């Protein structure tokens, strides 16, 4: 079998020892990494290179495991920058819900495709998409088709809410679980295993207790990840305290939804007892620093979680509250946010932040055995980042350059499951320009439709 070779670059393996190989190589066959080592060309390595169908000289570049974006809502590329001045509840009512309801099934495919392209081009080979707009069953299949067509590894958390503040987005429990079963039948493991399905109860204030209890049973019976917004704002804590006398995470635990398959998204307003419960149940917290700052939601207690040994993964959150999907930018925001909020510059060294976006992300997905690091036997999900640029050079430490200097525009090459999907910084599978033109004209039309009822869509400054 002829393989692919990336050589002569700095390899950050993100293995258990955070091993860095200054001049290294990664050799893959099919969808699997076969060799990782020092690039000291001898007869064997020269032969290996000449036999390969694809050999890439990564001089001056970093070779890293594909980043894992553990929380986004891809359909929101149509909402980026629509309103930069609203807290969560108003932002939902005045921007996200009206535009979501106006979007047609084809819009969801197009919006998700642009989101997938942006994720790939900023170094994410795996996204967890929390999709909760079910005005048509074709919305969801549009997102899943975008995973397939873009070449990304995509996990769709089938969102659901039976008490959503927007009536048109409410669904019955029966419908949510029947649809999830249908998605599992049709899509689980599609595209050579790149596509997966998870459970995504929207949050703890727009879901009834019976629905959450059923979700816990469903997730256990089918061994599915449960992906839930938890404790994003202090008002959400007041809501469940009033309804049940329980804080958000206490309710999640009480209904049986807090376990090792659980992804607690945001997890901002948590007390010491709740952090202890997350640790005990071996759940993951998905931290989305840019969104939390953008919506002024609060600061997740990441340093405390690290001290407790809680698995913390990273997410961009949807483009409605980020407003981009630049996964490298998230690394810098993560480090800077916790240094300033704790007034402690020693927190979150670069390698720790890189682990959150790689190994911790893989653990969150239950995939630590085959993703999250560059080691023989793991899936060939690999990203090459150019470090030969004036905003990056000279480099003292590659890990620091990746966290503090590099951004999505520096991603040169992306391989998912052994297949090259971005080369020379360009998506190889899709006509990006044509998609962007189409998206802009659709968003212009949607704005015109909504502008008389929602002032946010009337101004175009
Ligand atoms: Zn979210």
PDB file of C-alpha atoms in Angstrom, residues 62-288:
ATOM      1  CA  UNK A  62       4.383  22.513  12.762  1.00  0.00           C
ATOM      2  CA  UNK A  63       2.709  19.122  12.370  1.00  0.00           C
ATOM      3  CA  UNK A  64      -0.023  18.672  15.004  1.00  0.00           C
ATOM      4  CA  UNK A  65      -2.993  16.389  15.660  1.00  0.00           C
ATOM      5  CA  UNK A  66      -6.238  17.722  14.185  1.00  0.00           C
ATOM      6  CA  UNK A  67      -7.934  20.025  16.692  1.00  0.00           C
ATOM      7  CA  UNK A  68     -11.292  18.969  18.108  1.00  0.00           C
ATOM      8  CA  UNK A  69     -13.960  21.652  18.240  1.00  0.00           C
ATOM      9  CA  UNK A  70     -16.181  20.212  20.948  1.00  0.00           C
ATOM     10  CA  UNK A  71     -19.082  22.669  20.682  1.00  0.00           C
ATOM     11  CA  UNK A  72     -20.564  24.632  17.827  1.00  0.00           C
ATOM     12  CA  UNK A  73     -23.833  25.356  16.017  1.00  0.00           C
ATOM     13  CA  UNK A  74     -22.779  25.413  12.376  1.00  0.00           C
ATOM     14  CA  UNK A  75     -26.060  26.812  11.015  1.00  0.00           C
ATOM     15  CA  UNK A  76     -25.200  30.072  12.778  1.00  0.00           C
ATOM     16  CA  UNK A  77     -22.696  31.104  10.099  1.00  0.00           C
ATOM     17  CA  UNK A  78     -25.770  32.885   8.718  1.00  0.00           C
ATOM     18  CA  UNK A  79     -25.975  34.872  12.002  1.00  0.00           C
ATOM     19  CA  UNK A  80     -22.404  35.981  12.543  1.00  0.00           C
ATOM     20  CA  UNK A  81     -22.218  39.605  13.541  1.00  0.00           C
ATOM     21  CA  UNK A  82     -25.983  40.121  13.303  1.00  0.00           C
ATOM     22  CA  UNK A  83     -25.960  41.726  16.781  1.00  0.00           C
ATOM     23  CA  UNK A  84     -22.872  42.256  18.908  1.00  0.00           C
ATOM     24  CA  UNK A  85     -24.507  43.986  21.843  1.00  0.00           C
ATOM     25  CA  UNK A  86     -27.051  41.667  23.441  1.00  0.00           C
ATOM     26  CA  UNK A  87     -27.032  39.315  26.452  1.00  0.00           C
ATOM     27  CA  UNK A  88     -27.981  35.670  25.841  1.00  0.00           C
ATOM     28  CA  UNK A  89     -31.756  35.849  26.366  1.00  0.00           C
ATOM     29  CA  UNK A  90     -32.317  38.895  24.103  1.00  0.00           C
ATOM     30  CA  UNK A  91     -29.780  37.619  21.556  1.00  0.00           C
ATOM     31  CA  UNK A  92     -31.854  34.416  21.264  1.00  0.00           C
ATOM     32  CA  UNK A  93     -35.224  36.180  20.982  1.00  0.00           C
ATOM     33  CA  UNK A  94     -34.209  39.016  18.669  1.00  0.00           C
ATOM     34  CA  UNK A  95     -31.585  37.374  16.449  1.00  0.00           C
ATOM     35  CA  UNK A  96     -31.135  33.613  16.584  1.00  0.00           C
ATOM     36  CA  UNK A  97     -34.747  32.443  16.748  1.00  0.00           C
ATOM     37  CA  UNK A  98     -36.250  34.764  14.101  1.00  0.00           C
ATOM     38  CA  UNK A  99     -33.451  34.089  11.607  1.00  0.00           C
ATOM     39  CA  UNK A 100     -33.532  30.331  12.335  1.00  0.00           C
ATOM     40  CA  UNK A 101     -37.269  30.224  11.648  1.00  0.00           C
ATOM     41  CA  UNK A 102     -36.853  32.133   8.392  1.00  0.00           C
ATOM     42  CA  UNK A 103     -34.096  29.816   7.106  1.00  0.00           C
ATOM     43  CA  UNK A 104     -35.113  27.162   4.582  1.00  0.00           C
ATOM     44  CA  UNK A 105     -33.744  23.592   4.479  1.00  0.00           C
ATOM     45  CA  UNK A 106     -31.168  24.403   1.764  1.00  0.00           C
ATOM     46  CA  UNK A 107     -29.902  27.275   3.913  1.00  0.00           C
ATOM     47  CA  UNK A 108     -28.934  24.837   6.686  1.00  0.00           C
ATOM     48  CA  UNK A 109     -26.788  22.821   4.271  1.00  0.00           C
ATOM     49  CA  UNK A 110     -25.102  25.930   2.903  1.00  0.00           C
ATOM     50  CA  UNK A 111     -24.557  27.507   6.331  1.00  0.00           C
ATOM     51  CA  UNK A 112     -23.140  24.263   7.778  1.00  0.00           C
ATOM     52  CA  UNK A 113     -20.895  23.749   4.763  1.00  0.00           C
ATOM     53  CA  UNK A 114     -19.325  27.178   5.227  1.00  0.00           C
ATOM     54  CA  UNK A 115     -18.887  26.372   8.927  1.00  0.00           C
ATOM     55  CA  UNK A 116     -17.195  23.070   8.114  1.00  0.00           C
ATOM     56  CA  UNK A 117     -14.832  24.783   5.670  1.00  0.00           C
ATOM     57  CA  UNK A 118     -13.907  27.405   8.248  1.00  0.00           C
ATOM     58  CA  UNK A 119     -13.347  24.759  10.915  1.00  0.00           C
ATOM     59  CA  UNK A 120     -11.096  22.717   8.640  1.00  0.00           C
ATOM     60  CA  UNK A 121      -9.168  25.783   7.488  1.00  0.00           C
ATOM     61  CA  UNK A 122      -8.503  26.784  11.087  1.00  0.00           C
ATOM     62  CA  UNK A 123      -7.209  23.373  12.081  1.00  0.00           C
ATOM     63  CA  UNK A 124     -10.254  21.446  13.360  1.00  0.00           C
ATOM     64  CA  UNK A 125     -10.641  17.994  11.877  1.00  0.00           C
ATOM     65  CA  UNK A 126     -13.537  17.059  14.216  1.00  0.00           C
ATOM     66  CA  UNK A 127     -16.571  19.143  15.177  1.00  0.00           C
ATOM     67  CA  UNK A 128     -19.395  18.457  17.618  1.00  0.00           C
ATOM     68  CA  UNK A 129     -22.373  20.284  16.157  1.00  0.00           C
ATOM     69  CA  UNK A 130     -25.271  20.904  18.534  1.00  0.00           C
ATOM     70  CA  UNK A 131     -28.176  21.208  16.123  1.00  0.00           C
ATOM     71  CA  UNK A 132     -31.531  22.253  17.544  1.00  0.00           C
ATOM     72  CA  UNK A 133     -33.523  23.861  14.709  1.00  0.00           C
ATOM     73  CA  UNK A 134     -35.965  21.181  13.529  1.00  0.00           C
ATOM     74  CA  UNK A 135     -38.486  23.186  11.507  1.00  0.00           C
ATOM     75  CA  UNK A 136     -37.888  20.553   8.794  1.00  0.00           C
ATOM     76  CA  UNK A 137     -36.186  17.137   9.042  1.00  0.00           C
ATOM     77  CA  UNK A 138     -34.109  18.248   6.066  1.00  0.00           C
ATOM     78  CA  UNK A 139     -32.339  20.846   8.249  1.00  0.00           C
ATOM     79  CA  UNK A 140     -30.537  18.091  10.130  1.00  0.00           C
ATOM     80  CA  UNK A 141     -29.727  16.054   7.058  1.00  0.00           C
ATOM     81  CA  UNK A 142     -28.340  19.271   5.518  1.00  0.00           C
ATOM     82  CA  UNK A 143     -25.803  19.541   8.362  1.00  0.00           C
ATOM     83  CA  UNK A 144     -24.925  15.862   8.044  1.00  0.00           C
ATOM     84  CA  UNK A 145     -24.474  16.188   4.271  1.00  0.00           C
ATOM     85  CA  UNK A 146     -22.150  19.118   4.941  1.00  0.00           C
ATOM     86  CA  UNK A 147     -19.973  16.810   7.097  1.00  0.00           C
ATOM     87  CA  UNK A 148     -19.829  14.293   4.278  1.00  0.00           C
ATOM     88  CA  UNK A 149     -19.167  16.784   1.469  1.00  0.00           C
ATOM     89  CA  UNK A 150     -16.527  18.865   3.279  1.00  0.00           C
ATOM     90  CA  UNK A 151     -14.463  15.873   4.435  1.00  0.00           C
ATOM     91  CA  UNK A 152     -14.606  16.844   8.136  1.00  0.00           C
ATOM     92  CA  UNK A 153     -15.162  14.370  10.981  1.00  0.00           C
ATOM     93  CA  UNK A 154     -18.560  15.450  12.287  1.00  0.00           C
ATOM     94  CA  UNK A 155     -20.619  14.521  15.309  1.00  0.00           C
ATOM     95  CA  UNK A 156     -24.198  15.822  15.392  1.00  0.00           C
ATOM     96  CA  UNK A 157     -25.810  16.208  18.799  1.00  0.00           C
ATOM     97  CA  UNK A 158     -29.514  16.022  17.990  1.00  0.00           C
ATOM     98  CA  UNK A 159     -30.772  19.004  19.965  1.00  0.00           C
ATOM     99  CA  UNK A 160     -34.213  19.023  21.506  1.00  0.00           C
ATOM    100  CA  UNK A 161     -36.415  21.221  23.648  1.00  0.00           C
ATOM    101  CA  UNK A 162     -39.993  20.686  24.780  1.00  0.00           C
ATOM    102  CA  UNK A 163     -40.240  24.008  26.663  1.00  0.00           C
ATOM    103  CA  UNK A 164     -38.350  26.369  24.334  1.00  0.00           C
ATOM    104  CA  UNK A 165     -39.232  30.058  24.781  1.00  0.00           C
ATOM    105  CA  UNK A 166     -39.956  30.094  21.033  1.00  0.00           C
ATOM    106  CA  UNK A 167     -43.043  27.900  20.574  1.00  0.00           C
ATOM    107  CA  UNK A 168     -42.217  26.993  16.985  1.00  0.00           C
ATOM    108  CA  UNK A 169     -38.983  25.355  18.152  1.00  0.00           C
ATOM    109  CA  UNK A 170     -40.678  23.137  20.743  1.00  0.00           C
ATOM    110  CA  UNK A 171     -41.015  19.420  20.009  1.00  0.00           C
ATOM    111  CA  UNK A 172     -42.616  16.565  21.869  1.00  0.00           C
ATOM    112  CA  UNK A 173     -40.447  14.002  23.633  1.00  0.00           C
ATOM    113  CA  UNK A 174     -41.795  11.269  21.321  1.00  0.00           C
ATOM    114  CA  UNK A 175     -40.803  13.165  18.224  1.00  0.00           C
ATOM    115  CA  UNK A 176     -37.298  13.973  19.530  1.00  0.00           C
ATOM    116  CA  UNK A 177     -36.455  10.346  20.330  1.00  0.00           C
ATOM    117  CA  UNK A 178     -38.101   8.887  17.212  1.00  0.00           C
ATOM    118  CA  UNK A 179     -36.111  11.301  15.078  1.00  0.00           C
ATOM    119  CA  UNK A 180     -32.888  10.496  16.960  1.00  0.00           C
ATOM    120  CA  UNK A 181     -33.448   6.786  16.319  1.00  0.00           C
ATOM    121  CA  UNK A 182     -34.037   7.503  12.632  1.00  0.00           C
ATOM    122  CA  UNK A 183     -30.815   9.540  12.492  1.00  0.00           C
ATOM    123  CA  UNK A 184     -28.912   6.707  14.164  1.00  0.00           C
ATOM    124  CA  UNK A 185     -30.244   4.220  11.600  1.00  0.00           C
ATOM    125  CA  UNK A 186     -29.455   6.427   8.638  1.00  0.00           C
ATOM    126  CA  UNK A 187     -26.260   8.261   9.619  1.00  0.00           C
ATOM    127  CA  UNK A 188     -24.322   6.662  12.503  1.00  0.00           C
ATOM    128  CA  UNK A 189     -20.920   5.652  11.130  1.00  0.00           C
ATOM    129  CA  UNK A 190     -21.607   7.074   7.638  1.00  0.00           C
ATOM    130  CA  UNK A 191     -18.753   8.280   5.392  1.00  0.00           C
ATOM    131  CA  UNK A 192     -16.317   5.609   6.607  1.00  0.00           C
ATOM    132  CA  UNK A 193     -17.093   6.341  10.249  1.00  0.00           C
ATOM    133  CA  UNK A 194     -16.611  10.115   9.970  1.00  0.00           C
ATOM    134  CA  UNK A 195     -20.242  10.853  10.887  1.00  0.00           C
ATOM    135  CA  UNK A 196     -21.612  10.179  14.378  1.00  0.00           C
ATOM    136  CA  UNK A 197     -24.812  10.986  16.251  1.00  0.00           C
ATOM    137  CA  UNK A 198     -25.169  12.139  19.870  1.00  0.00           C
ATOM    138  CA  UNK A 199     -27.981  13.296  22.097  1.00  0.00           C
ATOM    139  CA  UNK A 200     -28.327  17.044  22.686  1.00  0.00           C
ATOM    140  CA  UNK A 201     -31.026  18.176  25.147  1.00  0.00           C
ATOM    141  CA  UNK A 202     -30.782  21.927  24.650  1.00  0.00           C
ATOM    142  CA  UNK A 203     -30.269  22.991  28.272  1.00  0.00           C
ATOM    143  CA  UNK A 204     -31.890  22.625  31.694  1.00  0.00           C
ATOM    144  CA  UNK A 205     -34.363  25.497  31.515  1.00  0.00           C
ATOM    145  CA  UNK A 206     -36.047  24.737  28.168  1.00  0.00           C
ATOM    146  CA  UNK A 207     -36.412  20.995  28.759  1.00  0.00           C
ATOM    147  CA  UNK A 208     -38.970  19.292  31.001  1.00  0.00           C
ATOM    148  CA  UNK A 209     -37.871  16.898  33.714  1.00  0.00           C
ATOM    149  CA  UNK A 210     -39.536  13.855  32.059  1.00  0.00           C
ATOM    150  CA  UNK A 211     -37.722  14.644  28.784  1.00  0.00           C
ATOM    151  CA  UNK A 212     -34.371  14.920  30.585  1.00  0.00           C
ATOM    152  CA  UNK A 213     -35.021  11.632  32.434  1.00  0.00           C
ATOM    153  CA  UNK A 214     -35.876   9.899  29.173  1.00  0.00           C
ATOM    154  CA  UNK A 215     -32.734  11.391  27.586  1.00  0.00           C
ATOM    155  CA  UNK A 216     -30.656   9.836  30.369  1.00  0.00           C
ATOM    156  CA  UNK A 217     -32.182   6.391  29.699  1.00  0.00           C
ATOM    157  CA  UNK A 218     -31.828   6.808  25.937  1.00  0.00           C
ATOM    158  CA  UNK A 219     -28.167   7.829  26.184  1.00  0.00           C
ATOM    159  CA  UNK A 220     -27.433   4.871  28.502  1.00  0.00           C
ATOM    160  CA  UNK A 221     -29.307   2.302  26.373  1.00  0.00           C
ATOM    161  CA  UNK A 222     -27.649   3.346  23.116  1.00  0.00           C
ATOM    162  CA  UNK A 223     -24.280   4.328  24.577  1.00  0.00           C
ATOM    163  CA  UNK A 224     -24.546   7.872  23.207  1.00  0.00           C
ATOM    164  CA  UNK A 225     -22.793  11.049  24.237  1.00  0.00           C
ATOM    165  CA  UNK A 226     -25.120  13.514  25.964  1.00  0.00           C
ATOM    166  CA  UNK A 227     -24.190  17.065  25.000  1.00  0.00           C
ATOM    167  CA  UNK A 228     -26.007  19.780  27.024  1.00  0.00           C
ATOM    168  CA  UNK A 229     -25.691  23.531  27.662  1.00  0.00           C
ATOM    169  CA  UNK A 230     -25.311  23.817  31.447  1.00  0.00           C
ATOM    170  CA  UNK A 231     -25.008  26.831  33.778  1.00  0.00           C
ATOM    171  CA  UNK A 232     -24.252  29.308  31.022  1.00  0.00           C
ATOM    172  CA  UNK A 233     -25.773  32.291  32.828  1.00  0.00           C
ATOM    173  CA  UNK A 234     -26.722  33.016  36.434  1.00  0.00           C
ATOM    174  CA  UNK A 235     -30.400  33.419  35.369  1.00  0.00           C
ATOM    175  CA  UNK A 236     -30.406  29.785  34.284  1.00  0.00           C
ATOM    176  CA  UNK A 237     -29.450  28.768  37.817  1.00  0.00           C
ATOM    177  CA  UNK A 238     -32.341  30.844  39.211  1.00  0.00           C
ATOM    178  CA  UNK A 239     -34.703  29.117  36.762  1.00  0.00           C
ATOM    179  CA  UNK A 240     -34.023  25.563  37.933  1.00  0.00           C
ATOM    180  CA  UNK A 241     -33.801  26.654  41.573  1.00  0.00           C
ATOM    181  CA  UNK A 242     -37.311  28.104  41.277  1.00  0.00           C
ATOM    182  CA  UNK A 243     -38.752  25.112  39.421  1.00  0.00           C
ATOM    183  CA  UNK A 244     -37.079  22.253  41.290  1.00  0.00           C
ATOM    184  CA  UNK A 245     -35.065  23.730  44.144  1.00  0.00           C
ATOM    185  CA  UNK A 246     -31.990  22.504  42.286  1.00  0.00           C
ATOM    186  CA  UNK A 247     -29.131  24.297  40.563  1.00  0.00           C
ATOM    187  CA  UNK A 248     -28.479  23.414  36.886  1.00  0.00           C
ATOM    188  CA  UNK A 249     -25.856  20.764  37.456  1.00  0.00           C
ATOM    189  CA  UNK A 250     -27.722  19.292  40.419  1.00  0.00           C
ATOM    190  CA  UNK A 251     -30.729  18.770  38.162  1.00  0.00           C
ATOM    191  CA  UNK A 252     -28.536  17.216  35.445  1.00  0.00           C
ATOM    192  CA  UNK A 253     -27.209  14.773  38.047  1.00  0.00           C
ATOM    193  CA  UNK A 254     -30.617  14.100  39.597  1.00  0.00           C
ATOM    194  CA  UNK A 255     -32.177  13.060  36.270  1.00  0.00           C
ATOM    195  CA  UNK A 256     -29.261  10.684  35.623  1.00  0.00           C
ATOM    196  CA  UNK A 257     -27.653  12.688  32.837  1.00  0.00           C
ATOM    197  CA  UNK A 258     -24.289  13.316  34.493  1.00  0.00           C
ATOM    198  CA  UNK A 259     -21.870  10.537  33.575  1.00  0.00           C
ATOM    199  CA  UNK A 260     -18.688   9.749  31.680  1.00  0.00           C
ATOM    200  CA  UNK A 261     -20.477  10.224  28.328  1.00  0.00           C
ATOM    201  CA  UNK A 262     -21.715  13.692  29.333  1.00  0.00           C
ATOM    202  CA  UNK A 263     -20.382  16.899  27.849  1.00  0.00           C
ATOM    203  CA  UNK A 264     -21.235  19.821  30.131  1.00  0.00           C
ATOM    204  CA  UNK A 265     -21.143  22.744  27.701  1.00  0.00           C
ATOM    205  CA  UNK A 266     -20.002  26.054  29.272  1.00  0.00           C
ATOM    206  CA  UNK A 267     -20.363  25.038  32.943  1.00  0.00           C
ATOM    207  CA  UNK A 268     -19.772  28.623  34.103  1.00  0.00           C
ATOM    208  CA  UNK A 269     -21.963  29.016  37.193  1.00  0.00           C
ATOM    209  CA  UNK A 270     -20.802  25.989  39.168  1.00  0.00           C
ATOM    210  CA  UNK A 271     -19.996  25.806  42.881  1.00  0.00           C
ATOM    211  CA  UNK A 272     -17.415  23.552  44.589  1.00  0.00           C
ATOM    212  CA  UNK A 273     -19.905  20.723  45.178  1.00  0.00           C
ATOM    213  CA  UNK A 274     -20.864  20.742  41.503  1.00  0.00           C
ATOM    214  CA  UNK A 275     -17.229  20.601  40.393  1.00  0.00           C
ATOM    215  CA  UNK A 276     -16.754  17.626  42.725  1.00  0.00           C
ATOM    216  CA  UNK A 277     -19.777  15.910  41.142  1.00  0.00           C
ATOM    217  CA  UNK A 278     -18.377  16.424  37.625  1.00  0.00           C
ATOM    218  CA  UNK A 279     -15.081  14.918  38.713  1.00  0.00           C
ATOM    219  CA  UNK A 280     -16.741  11.992  40.437  1.00  0.00           C
ATOM    220  CA  UNK A 281     -18.920  11.190  37.416  1.00  0.00           C
ATOM    221  CA  UNK A 282     -15.939  11.659  35.032  1.00  0.00           C
ATOM    222  CA  UNK A 283     -17.865  14.053  32.791  1.00  0.00           C
ATOM    223  CA  UNK A 284     -16.212  16.572  30.448  1.00  0.00           C
ATOM    224  CA  UNK A 285     -16.602  20.343  30.534  1.00  0.00           C
ATOM    225  CA  UNK A 286     -16.567  22.008  27.110  1.00  0.00           C
ATOM    226  CA  UNK A 287     -15.176  25.507  27.501  1.00  0.00           C
ATOM    227  CA  UNK A 288     -16.048  28.187  24.923  1.00  0.00           C
TER     228      UNK A 288
END
